[in-house]
PDB file of C-alpha atoms in Angstrom:
ATOM      1  CA  MET A   1     -34.792 -32.125  44.522  1.00 79.00           C
ATOM      2  CA  THR A   2     -31.025 -32.219  44.490  1.00 90.00           C
ATOM      3  CA  ARG A   3     -28.696 -34.931  45.722  1.00 91.00           C
ATOM      4  CA  ILE A   4     -27.151 -34.476  49.095  1.00 95.00           C
ATOM      5  CA  PRO A   5     -23.400 -33.953  48.791  1.00 96.00           C
ATOM      6  CA  ALA A   6     -21.104 -36.425  50.598  1.00 97.00           C
ATOM      7  CA  GLY A   7     -19.866 -33.811  53.085  1.00 97.00           C
ATOM      8  CA  GLU A   8     -23.419 -32.729  53.977  1.00 97.00           C
ATOM      9  CA  LEU A   9     -24.453 -36.323  54.545  1.00 97.00           C
ATOM     10  CA  ARG A  10     -21.585 -36.912  56.978  1.00 98.00           C
ATOM     11  CA  ALA A  11     -22.055 -33.559  58.721  1.00 97.00           C
ATOM     12  CA  THR A  12     -25.797 -34.169  59.133  1.00 97.00           C
ATOM     13  CA  ARG A  13     -25.242 -37.716  60.428  1.00 97.00           C
ATOM     14  CA  GLU A  14     -22.668 -36.494  62.942  1.00 96.00           C
ATOM     15  CA  TRP A  15     -24.761 -33.498  63.961  1.00 95.00           C
ATOM     16  CA  LEU A  16     -27.687 -35.828  64.648  1.00 95.00           C
ATOM     17  CA  GLY A  17     -25.413 -38.031  66.786  1.00 95.00           C
ATOM     18  CA  LEU A  18     -25.947 -41.087  64.609  1.00 96.00           C
ATOM     19  CA  SER A  19     -23.275 -43.650  64.036  1.00 96.00           C
ATOM     20  CA  THR A  20     -22.565 -44.912  60.549  1.00 97.00           C
ATOM     21  CA  PRO A  21     -24.047 -48.346  61.346  1.00 96.00           C
ATOM     22  CA  THR A  22     -27.179 -46.793  62.814  1.00 96.00           C
ATOM     23  CA  LEU A  23     -27.728 -44.599  59.781  1.00 97.00           C
ATOM     24  CA  ALA A  24     -27.144 -47.661  57.546  1.00 97.00           C
ATOM     25  CA  ARG A  25     -29.861 -49.603  59.461  1.00 96.00           C
ATOM     26  CA  LEU A  26     -32.287 -46.711  59.211  1.00 96.00           C
ATOM     27  CA  LEU A  27     -31.704 -46.349  55.477  1.00 97.00           C
ATOM     28  CA  GLU A  28     -31.714 -50.156  55.059  1.00 96.00           C
ATOM     29  CA  VAL A  29     -28.309 -50.302  53.435  1.00 98.00           C
ATOM     30  CA  ARG A  30     -24.969 -51.750  54.395  1.00 98.00           C
ATOM     31  CA  THR A  31     -22.600 -49.788  56.578  1.00 98.00           C
ATOM     32  CA  ASP A  32     -19.947 -49.749  53.873  1.00 98.00           C
ATOM     33  CA  THR A  33     -22.479 -48.175  51.492  1.00 98.00           C
ATOM     34  CA  VAL A  34     -22.914 -45.200  53.855  1.00 98.00           C
ATOM     35  CA  ARG A  35     -19.095 -44.997  54.117  1.00 98.00           C
ATOM     36  CA  ARG A  36     -18.788 -44.906  50.275  1.00 98.00           C
ATOM     37  CA  TRP A  37     -21.431 -42.154  50.104  1.00 98.00           C
ATOM     38  CA  GLU A  38     -19.722 -40.115  52.766  1.00 98.00           C
ATOM     39  CA  SER A  39     -16.321 -40.477  51.188  1.00 97.00           C
ATOM     40  CA  GLY A  40     -17.693 -39.369  47.830  1.00 96.00           C
ATOM     41  CA  ARG A  41     -16.784 -42.662  46.113  1.00 97.00           C
ATOM     42  CA  GLU A  42     -20.463 -43.204  45.244  1.00 97.00           C
ATOM     43  CA  ARG A  43     -23.225 -40.682  44.632  1.00 96.00           C
ATOM     44  CA  VAL A  44     -25.778 -40.455  47.366  1.00 97.00           C
ATOM     45  CA  PRO A  45     -29.223 -41.574  46.111  1.00 97.00           C
ATOM     46  CA  LEU A  46     -31.921 -38.898  45.958  1.00 95.00           C
ATOM     47  CA  ARG A  47     -34.087 -40.736  48.536  1.00 96.00           C
ATOM     48  CA  VAL A  48     -31.437 -40.191  51.218  1.00 97.00           C
ATOM     49  CA  ARG A  49     -32.098 -36.411  51.368  1.00 96.00           C
ATOM     50  CA  VAL A  50     -35.813 -37.141  52.016  1.00 95.00           C
ATOM     51  CA  GLU A  51     -35.021 -39.723  54.662  1.00 95.00           C
ATOM     52  CA  LEU A  52     -32.481 -37.443  56.385  1.00 95.00           C
ATOM     53  CA  ASP A  53     -35.053 -34.667  56.438  1.00 95.00           C
ATOM     54  CA  ALA A  54     -37.447 -37.064  58.152  1.00 94.00           C
ATOM     55  CA  LEU A  55     -34.757 -38.028  60.690  1.00 95.00           C
ATOM     56  CA  GLU A  56     -34.126 -34.326  61.379  1.00 96.00           C
ATOM     57  CA  GLN A  57     -37.850 -33.846  61.927  1.00 96.00           C
ATOM     58  CA  THR A  58     -38.014 -36.839  64.237  1.00 95.00           C
ATOM     59  CA  THR A  59     -35.062 -35.459  66.192  1.00 96.00           C
ATOM     60  CA  ALA A  60     -36.630 -31.983  66.405  1.00 97.00           C
ATOM     61  CA  ALA A  61     -39.865 -33.530  67.669  1.00 96.00           C
ATOM     62  CA  ALA A  62     -37.919 -35.396  70.344  1.00 96.00           C
ATOM     63  CA  VAL A  63     -36.189 -32.165  71.421  1.00 97.00           C
ATOM     64  CA  ASP A  64     -39.602 -30.465  71.608  1.00 97.00           C
ATOM     65  CA  GLU A  65     -40.949 -33.305  73.759  1.00 95.00           C
ATOM     66  CA  VAL A  66     -37.981 -33.120  76.165  1.00 96.00           C
ATOM     67  CA  VAL A  67     -38.266 -29.325  76.316  1.00 97.00           C
ATOM     68  CA  ALA A  68     -41.949 -29.575  77.246  1.00 96.00           C
ATOM     69  CA  THR A  69     -41.063 -32.040  80.010  1.00 95.00           C
ATOM     70  CA  LEU A  70     -38.224 -29.854  81.306  1.00 95.00           C
ATOM     71  CA  ARG A  71     -40.391 -26.723  81.349  1.00 95.00           C
ATOM     72  CA  ASN A  72     -42.803 -28.488  83.684  1.00 93.00           C
ATOM     73  CA  ALA A  73     -40.031 -29.703  86.015  1.00 90.00           C
ATOM     74  CA  ARG A  74     -39.164 -27.871  89.199  1.00 88.00           C
ATOM     75  CA  HIS A  75     -35.475 -28.784  88.737  1.00 88.00           C
ATOM     76  CA  PRO A  76     -34.886 -29.804  85.101  1.00 94.00           C
ATOM     77  CA  VAL A  77     -32.478 -32.679  84.716  1.00 94.00           C
ATOM     78  CA  VAL A  78     -31.884 -34.934  81.721  1.00 95.00           C
ATOM     79  CA  ILE A  79     -30.092 -38.210  82.161  1.00 95.00           C
ATOM     80  CA  VAL A  80     -27.837 -39.211  79.273  1.00 97.00           C
ATOM     81  CA  TYR A  81     -25.862 -42.403  78.757  1.00 97.00           C
ATOM     82  CA  ARG A  82     -22.273 -43.132  77.820  1.00 96.00           C
ATOM     83  CA  ASP A  83     -23.071 -46.091  75.592  1.00 95.00           C
ATOM     84  CA  THR A  84     -26.033 -47.239  73.585  1.00 94.00           C
ATOM     85  CA  GLU A  85     -26.131 -50.467  75.544  1.00 94.00           C
ATOM     86  CA  ASP A  86     -26.855 -48.373  78.690  1.00 94.00           C
ATOM     87  CA  LEU A  87     -30.018 -46.802  77.257  1.00 94.00           C
ATOM     88  CA  PRO A  88     -32.960 -48.001  79.388  1.00 93.00           C
ATOM     89  CA  ALA A  89     -35.733 -50.015  77.635  1.00 86.00           C
ATOM     90  CA  TRP A  90     -38.334 -47.442  78.738  1.00 89.00           C
ATOM     91  CA  LEU A  91     -36.653 -44.700  76.718  1.00 90.00           C
ATOM     92  CA  ASP A  92     -38.808 -45.441  73.666  1.00 90.00           C
ATOM     93  CA  ILE A  93     -38.138 -41.999  72.221  1.00 89.00           C
ATOM     94  CA  ALA A  94     -34.718 -43.312  71.209  1.00 92.00           C
ATOM     95  CA  TRP A  95     -36.190 -45.876  68.833  1.00 93.00           C
ATOM     96  CA  LEU A  96     -37.374 -45.348  65.251  1.00 90.00           C
ATOM     97  CA  ASP A  97     -38.842 -48.122  63.140  1.00 89.00           C
ATOM     98  CA  GLY A  98     -37.269 -50.776  65.362  1.00 89.00           C
ATOM     99  CA  VAL A  99     -33.828 -49.170  65.214  1.00 92.00           C
ATOM    100  CA  CYS A 100     -32.161 -47.730  68.338  1.00 93.00           C
ATOM    101  CA  LEU A 101     -30.929 -44.260  67.468  1.00 95.00           C
ATOM    102  CA  GLY A 102     -28.247 -44.577  70.130  1.00 95.00           C
ATOM    103  CA  ALA A 103     -26.733 -42.849  73.103  1.00 96.00           C
ATOM    104  CA  ALA A 104     -25.032 -40.169  71.013  1.00 96.00           C
ATOM    105  CA  TRP A 105     -28.327 -39.273  69.404  1.00 97.00           C
ATOM    106  CA  TRP A 106     -29.958 -39.049  72.864  1.00 97.00           C
ATOM    107  CA  ARG A 107     -27.095 -36.816  74.058  1.00 97.00           C
ATOM    108  CA  HIS A 108     -27.722 -34.517  71.057  1.00 96.00           C
ATOM    109  CA  VAL A 109     -31.423 -34.380  71.962  1.00 97.00           C
ATOM    110  CA  ALA A 110     -30.619 -33.662  75.597  1.00 97.00           C
ATOM    111  CA  ALA A 111     -28.047 -30.991  74.801  1.00 97.00           C
ATOM    112  CA  SER A 112     -30.377 -29.287  72.347  1.00 97.00           C
ATOM    113  CA  ALA A 113     -33.273 -29.344  74.855  1.00 97.00           C
ATOM    114  CA  SER A 114     -31.048 -28.028  77.659  1.00 96.00           C
ATOM    115  CA  ARG A 115     -30.295 -24.942  75.604  1.00 96.00           C
ATOM    116  CA  GLU A 116     -34.003 -24.168  75.461  1.00 96.00           C
ATOM    117  CA  VAL A 117     -34.647 -24.428  79.251  1.00 96.00           C
ATOM    118  CA  ALA A 118     -32.469 -22.355  81.492  1.00 93.00           C
ATOM    119  CA  GLY A 119     -30.940 -24.217  84.414  1.00 92.00           C
ATOM    120  CA  THR A 120     -31.230 -27.663  82.897  1.00 94.00           C
ATOM    121  CA  VAL A 121     -28.618 -30.125  84.135  1.00 94.00           C
ATOM    122  CA  VAL A 122     -27.487 -32.893  81.758  1.00 96.00           C
ATOM    123  CA  CYS A 123     -25.735 -35.729  83.532  1.00 95.00           C
ATOM    124  CA  TYR A 124     -24.999 -39.457  83.582  1.00 96.00           C
ATOM    125  CA  PRO A 125     -26.973 -41.700  85.921  1.00 94.00           C
ATOM    126  CA  ASP A 126     -23.995 -42.063  88.294  1.00 92.00           C
ATOM    127  CA  GLU A 127     -23.753 -38.295  88.598  1.00 92.00           C
ATOM    128  CA  VAL A 128     -27.338 -37.710  89.829  1.00 88.00           C
ATOM    129  CA  GLY A 129     -26.370 -38.454  93.440  1.00 84.00           C
ATOM    130  CA  LYS A 130     -23.614 -35.855  93.228  1.00 83.00           C
ATOM    131  CA  LEU A 131     -25.898 -33.020  92.183  1.00 78.00           C
ATOM    132  CA  PRO A 132     -26.693 -30.304  94.722  1.00 72.00           C
ATOM    133  CA  ASP A 133     -29.746 -31.164  96.820  1.00 63.00           C
ATOM    134  CA  ASP A 134     -31.785 -28.302  95.360  1.00 55.00           C
ATOM    135  CA  THR A 135     -31.246 -29.762  91.893  1.00 57.00           C
ATOM    136  CA  ARG A 136     -32.457 -33.251  92.817  1.00 46.00           C
ATOM    137  CA  ALA A 137     -35.531 -32.170  94.803  1.00 43.00           C
TER     138      ALA A 137
END
C-alpha cells in the first residue's frame, strides 16, 4: 500500500463534502494535523488511505440507499440543508461512529443520487412549498 499524497487527501475530502474538522474527528486526530497533511508539511500516515477508502465506501452505500428510495418514489425529491446544524436528528445516515458527516456530505450524497434517478429534485426545506404541485404529490 502506498501513502496518499497531500493533494489527493484534500481532493478526496472535498469531493466527499467533508470539512477539515469532520475528517479530523473521523480520523481521531487534531484539525491542524489534517491541515499539515493536506499542505504537504507532514507525510500522511498509511492508515489514512485505508480509512478514506472506508469513508468512500460508506458514502457510496449512502448514495445507493438514497437511489433505491428515489426509484420507488412517484416524484423523487431529496431535501438538503444549508448548514450541518440544520440536519434533522432522524437523518441517521449522516452519522458515522458518532460523528456527523455534515450538510456538505449530505449534499454530495443527494447530488450523486439525483444523477442516477431522472427527474429528481434536490432542494432546501423552504423550497419544497415552491415546487410545482406535480412534484410534491
